[in-house]
Amino acid sequence: MKRPTLKDIAKEVGVSVATVSYVLNGNTKQSISEETRDKIIQAANRLNYVPNLAARSLVKRKSGLVGVLIVKQKQNKMPIFTNHNYRLLEKIEEYLATKGYHVLSSNINLDEPNLDIIKQRDLDGVLIFNVDNKIFYDISIKFTVPILLIDAYLDDILFHKIIVDYLSYARKLNVDKKYIVLIPKLNNEHLMEKIKQDSNENEEVYFIDSIENLKRVLSKHPNEKIVVVSEELGSVVSRYIDKNRISVICINNEEYLLDEEVQRIKVDIEEKAKLISDLLLRYIDKDYKYVQYTVIEAE
């Protein structure tokens, strides 16, 4: 079967080949409407168009490849943030595709970390999700391209970190003065410590990694309101306490898991993916104003 070309996409949409090229290569300097961009991307997907990355890299001096590393959560019976990372990865892949980039993802096993496959590829940038600081340094020394660290706290000016201020979302919910915050356990101990340090006298933060752990916390606090991070954990908590005591910070666009009466607030996963992707692209293009942290807060 003949491999589809830019000309095929242009004919399908009714635009010039140049316009298709601008869109699929992520050229934002050309004045092309969002409607036309969407039509081109949809046509490219429909025709199963695959760009010639080798040829494009010769022209742009870039490979058009971004690496994403996800660390498996060790000794965690409720790896909810790993599930979140995969959903976030999907959104990042979708967004970077509109900018002409492909994503290579790899799961990192902490017991036997193997980066050989992804190291062999000529990457333009790397995203590392929810990793402990020591493991991050072990990984980062193997790359010479821009690296962004997601959902981790690292006091190192060489690396840009993107984190979510979950406590700002909890406060936005306007629950009782005294409440409990339940967050799925993270791989990054420093971020968990940072969240606890940022909590005020009305908030008590717990990181949950098992049903047993969850039950202990709930039995310790039989009356307080509970703010839960993630729809998945929220649906589990609702099995054990009155739903009127629960508020959920939604992070996966999975609100269907929650009963209607459960109060909620949303961290938009698509906006998070766009923010992360745009930051990485600016680093790749050397068009950035450096800061150590980008914090996603409740508006």
PDB file of C-alpha atoms in Angstrom, residues 176-299:
ATOM      1  CA  ASP A 176     -14.634  22.828  57.147  1.00  0.00           C
ATOM      2  CA  LYS A 177     -11.852  24.673  58.941  1.00  0.00           C
ATOM      3  CA  LYS A 178     -10.300  21.360  59.977  1.00  0.00           C
ATOM      4  CA  TYR A 179      -9.953  18.654  57.331  1.00  0.00           C
ATOM      5  CA  ILE A 180      -7.841  15.712  56.229  1.00  0.00           C
ATOM      6  CA  VAL A 181      -6.054  15.575  52.859  1.00  0.00           C
ATOM      7  CA  LEU A 182      -5.456  12.139  51.326  1.00  0.00           C
ATOM      8  CA  ILE A 183      -2.938  11.978  48.471  1.00  0.00           C
ATOM      9  CA  PRO A 184      -1.840   8.830  46.613  1.00  0.00           C
ATOM     10  CA  LYS A 185       1.732   8.059  47.584  1.00  0.00           C
ATOM     11  CA  LEU A 186       4.395   9.569  45.317  1.00  0.00           C
ATOM     12  CA  ASN A 187       7.828   8.212  44.425  1.00  0.00           C
ATOM     13  CA  ASN A 188       9.460  11.527  45.319  1.00  0.00           C
ATOM     14  CA  GLU A 189       9.967  11.733  49.098  1.00  0.00           C
ATOM     15  CA  HIS A 190      11.052  15.374  48.888  1.00  0.00           C
ATOM     16  CA  LEU A 191       7.778  16.422  47.250  1.00  0.00           C
ATOM     17  CA  MET A 192       5.779  14.601  49.926  1.00  0.00           C
ATOM     18  CA  GLU A 193       7.803  16.363  52.622  1.00  0.00           C
ATOM     19  CA  LYS A 194       7.286  19.706  50.859  1.00  0.00           C
ATOM     20  CA  ILE A 195       3.497  19.218  50.732  1.00  0.00           C
ATOM     21  CA  LYS A 196       3.394  18.410  54.445  1.00  0.00           C
ATOM     22  CA  GLN A 197       5.530  21.455  55.247  1.00  0.00           C
ATOM     23  CA  ASP A 198       3.182  23.691  53.234  1.00  0.00           C
ATOM     24  CA  SER A 199       0.072  22.468  55.059  1.00  0.00           C
ATOM     25  CA  ASN A 200      -1.450  24.768  57.679  1.00  0.00           C
ATOM     26  CA  GLU A 201      -2.861  24.113  61.151  1.00  0.00           C
ATOM     27  CA  ASN A 202      -6.257  23.192  59.677  1.00  0.00           C
ATOM     28  CA  GLU A 203      -4.877  20.543  57.316  1.00  0.00           C
ATOM     29  CA  GLU A 204      -3.481  17.111  58.065  1.00  0.00           C
ATOM     30  CA  VAL A 205      -1.896  15.377  55.085  1.00  0.00           C
ATOM     31  CA  TYR A 206      -1.558  11.625  54.565  1.00  0.00           C
ATOM     32  CA  PHE A 207      -0.039   9.716  51.651  1.00  0.00           C
ATOM     33  CA  ILE A 208      -1.934   6.537  50.855  1.00  0.00           C
ATOM     34  CA  ASP A 209      -0.314   3.395  49.422  1.00  0.00           C
ATOM     35  CA  SER A 210      -2.706   0.613  50.476  1.00  0.00           C
ATOM     36  CA  ILE A 211      -6.258  -0.126  51.614  1.00  0.00           C
ATOM     37  CA  GLU A 212      -4.889  -1.000  55.069  1.00  0.00           C
ATOM     38  CA  ASN A 213      -3.173   2.373  55.292  1.00  0.00           C
ATOM     39  CA  LEU A 214      -6.379   4.114  54.167  1.00  0.00           C
ATOM     40  CA  LYS A 215      -8.539   2.323  56.738  1.00  0.00           C
ATOM     41  CA  ARG A 216      -6.153   3.271  59.554  1.00  0.00           C
ATOM     42  CA  VAL A 217      -6.306   6.947  58.605  1.00  0.00           C
ATOM     43  CA  LEU A 218     -10.107   6.963  58.282  1.00  0.00           C
ATOM     44  CA  SER A 219     -10.574   5.239  61.650  1.00  0.00           C
ATOM     45  CA  LYS A 220      -8.265   7.807  63.235  1.00  0.00           C
ATOM     46  CA  HIS A 221     -10.451  10.641  61.886  1.00  0.00           C
ATOM     47  CA  PRO A 222     -14.105   9.533  62.186  1.00  0.00           C
ATOM     48  CA  ASN A 223     -15.639  13.015  61.978  1.00  0.00           C
ATOM     49  CA  GLU A 224     -13.450  15.341  59.918  1.00  0.00           C
ATOM     50  CA  LYS A 225     -14.108  16.245  56.304  1.00  0.00           C
ATOM     51  CA  ILE A 226     -11.861  14.412  53.843  1.00  0.00           C
ATOM     52  CA  VAL A 227     -10.275  15.969  50.744  1.00  0.00           C
ATOM     53  CA  VAL A 228      -9.021  13.292  48.345  1.00  0.00           C
ATOM     54  CA  VAL A 229      -6.620  13.705  45.419  1.00  0.00           C
ATOM     55  CA  SER A 230      -7.723  11.647  42.373  1.00  0.00           C
ATOM     56  CA  GLU A 231     -11.079  10.263  41.332  1.00  0.00           C
ATOM     57  CA  GLU A 232      -9.782   6.710  41.751  1.00  0.00           C
ATOM     58  CA  LEU A 233      -8.862   7.184  45.408  1.00  0.00           C
ATOM     59  CA  GLY A 234     -12.049   9.185  45.962  1.00  0.00           C
ATOM     60  CA  SER A 235     -14.183   6.285  44.747  1.00  0.00           C
ATOM     61  CA  VAL A 236     -12.370   3.945  47.155  1.00  0.00           C
ATOM     62  CA  VAL A 237     -12.801   6.312  50.113  1.00  0.00           C
ATOM     63  CA  SER A 238     -16.543   6.565  49.392  1.00  0.00           C
ATOM     64  CA  ARG A 239     -16.895   2.862  50.228  1.00  0.00           C
ATOM     65  CA  TYR A 240     -15.946   3.488  53.843  1.00  0.00           C
ATOM     66  CA  ILE A 241     -17.386   6.859  54.899  1.00  0.00           C
ATOM     67  CA  ASP A 242     -20.431   9.032  54.249  1.00  0.00           C
ATOM     68  CA  LYS A 243     -20.152  10.668  50.829  1.00  0.00           C
ATOM     69  CA  ASN A 244     -21.119  14.036  52.303  1.00  0.00           C
ATOM     70  CA  ARG A 245     -17.775  14.073  54.114  1.00  0.00           C
ATOM     71  CA  ILE A 246     -15.791  13.667  50.889  1.00  0.00           C
ATOM     72  CA  SER A 247     -14.437  16.264  48.462  1.00  0.00           C
ATOM     73  CA  VAL A 248     -12.284  15.212  45.517  1.00  0.00           C
ATOM     74  CA  ILE A 249      -9.530  16.940  43.557  1.00  0.00           C
ATOM     75  CA  CYS A 250      -9.991  15.369  40.108  1.00  0.00           C
ATOM     76  CA  ILE A 251      -6.779  14.838  38.135  1.00  0.00           C
ATOM     77  CA  ASN A 252      -7.670  12.368  35.349  1.00  0.00           C
ATOM     78  CA  ASN A 253     -10.913  13.625  33.758  1.00  0.00           C
ATOM     79  CA  GLU A 254     -12.617  10.590  35.325  1.00  0.00           C
ATOM     80  CA  GLU A 255     -15.361  12.261  37.299  1.00  0.00           C
ATOM     81  CA  TYR A 256     -17.750   9.490  36.245  1.00  0.00           C
ATOM     82  CA  LEU A 257     -16.166   7.399  39.025  1.00  0.00           C
ATOM     83  CA  LEU A 258     -17.734   9.692  41.633  1.00  0.00           C
ATOM     84  CA  ASP A 259     -21.291   9.883  42.913  1.00  0.00           C
ATOM     85  CA  GLU A 260     -23.113  13.075  42.004  1.00  0.00           C
ATOM     86  CA  GLU A 261     -23.274  14.335  45.591  1.00  0.00           C
ATOM     87  CA  VAL A 262     -19.484  14.282  46.008  1.00  0.00           C
ATOM     88  CA  GLN A 263     -18.023  17.816  45.926  1.00  0.00           C
ATOM     89  CA  ARG A 264     -15.151  18.192  43.478  1.00  0.00           C
ATOM     90  CA  ILE A 265     -12.626  20.488  41.841  1.00  0.00           C
ATOM     91  CA  LYS A 266     -10.593  19.789  38.721  1.00  0.00           C
ATOM     92  CA  VAL A 267      -6.902  19.926  37.849  1.00  0.00           C
ATOM     93  CA  ASP A 268      -7.253  19.947  34.063  1.00  0.00           C
ATOM     94  CA  ILE A 269      -5.035  17.137  32.766  1.00  0.00           C
ATOM     95  CA  GLU A 270      -5.114  18.508  29.213  1.00  0.00           C
ATOM     96  CA  GLU A 271      -3.919  21.922  30.395  1.00  0.00           C
ATOM     97  CA  LYS A 272      -1.222  20.233  32.480  1.00  0.00           C
ATOM     98  CA  ALA A 273      -0.071  18.260  29.426  1.00  0.00           C
ATOM     99  CA  LYS A 274      -0.041  21.403  27.278  1.00  0.00           C
ATOM    100  CA  LEU A 275       1.940  23.346  29.897  1.00  0.00           C
ATOM    101  CA  ILE A 276       4.537  20.578  30.203  1.00  0.00           C
ATOM    102  CA  SER A 277       4.832  20.152  26.430  1.00  0.00           C
ATOM    103  CA  ASP A 278       5.140  23.880  25.710  1.00  0.00           C
ATOM    104  CA  LEU A 279       7.838  24.262  28.371  1.00  0.00           C
ATOM    105  CA  LEU A 280       9.849  21.380  26.937  1.00  0.00           C
ATOM    106  CA  LEU A 281       9.554  22.757  23.397  1.00  0.00           C
ATOM    107  CA  ARG A 282      10.801  26.144  24.589  1.00  0.00           C
ATOM    108  CA  TYR A 283      13.834  24.454  26.158  1.00  0.00           C
ATOM    109  CA  ILE A 284      14.457  22.497  22.966  1.00  0.00           C
ATOM    110  CA  ASP A 285      14.266  25.734  20.948  1.00  0.00           C
ATOM    111  CA  LYS A 286      16.389  27.558  23.572  1.00  0.00           C
ATOM    112  CA  ASP A 287      13.571  30.086  23.880  1.00  0.00           C
ATOM    113  CA  TYR A 288      12.866  30.190  27.600  1.00  0.00           C
ATOM    114  CA  LYS A 289      13.204  32.280  30.718  1.00  0.00           C
ATOM    115  CA  TYR A 290      14.640  29.959  33.319  1.00  0.00           C
ATOM    116  CA  VAL A 291      12.884  29.348  36.620  1.00  0.00           C
ATOM    117  CA  GLN A 292      13.351  26.383  38.953  1.00  0.00           C
ATOM    118  CA  TYR A 293       9.679  25.553  39.385  1.00  0.00           C
ATOM    119  CA  THR A 294       6.420  25.915  37.536  1.00  0.00           C
ATOM    120  CA  VAL A 295       3.583  25.437  40.014  1.00  0.00           C
ATOM    121  CA  ILE A 296       0.044  24.631  38.889  1.00  0.00           C
ATOM    122  CA  GLU A 297      -2.315  26.287  41.372  1.00  0.00           C
ATOM    123  CA  ALA A 298      -6.066  26.602  41.799  1.00  0.00           C
ATOM    124  CA  GLU A 299      -7.352  29.796  40.216  1.00  0.00           C
TER     125      GLU A 299
END
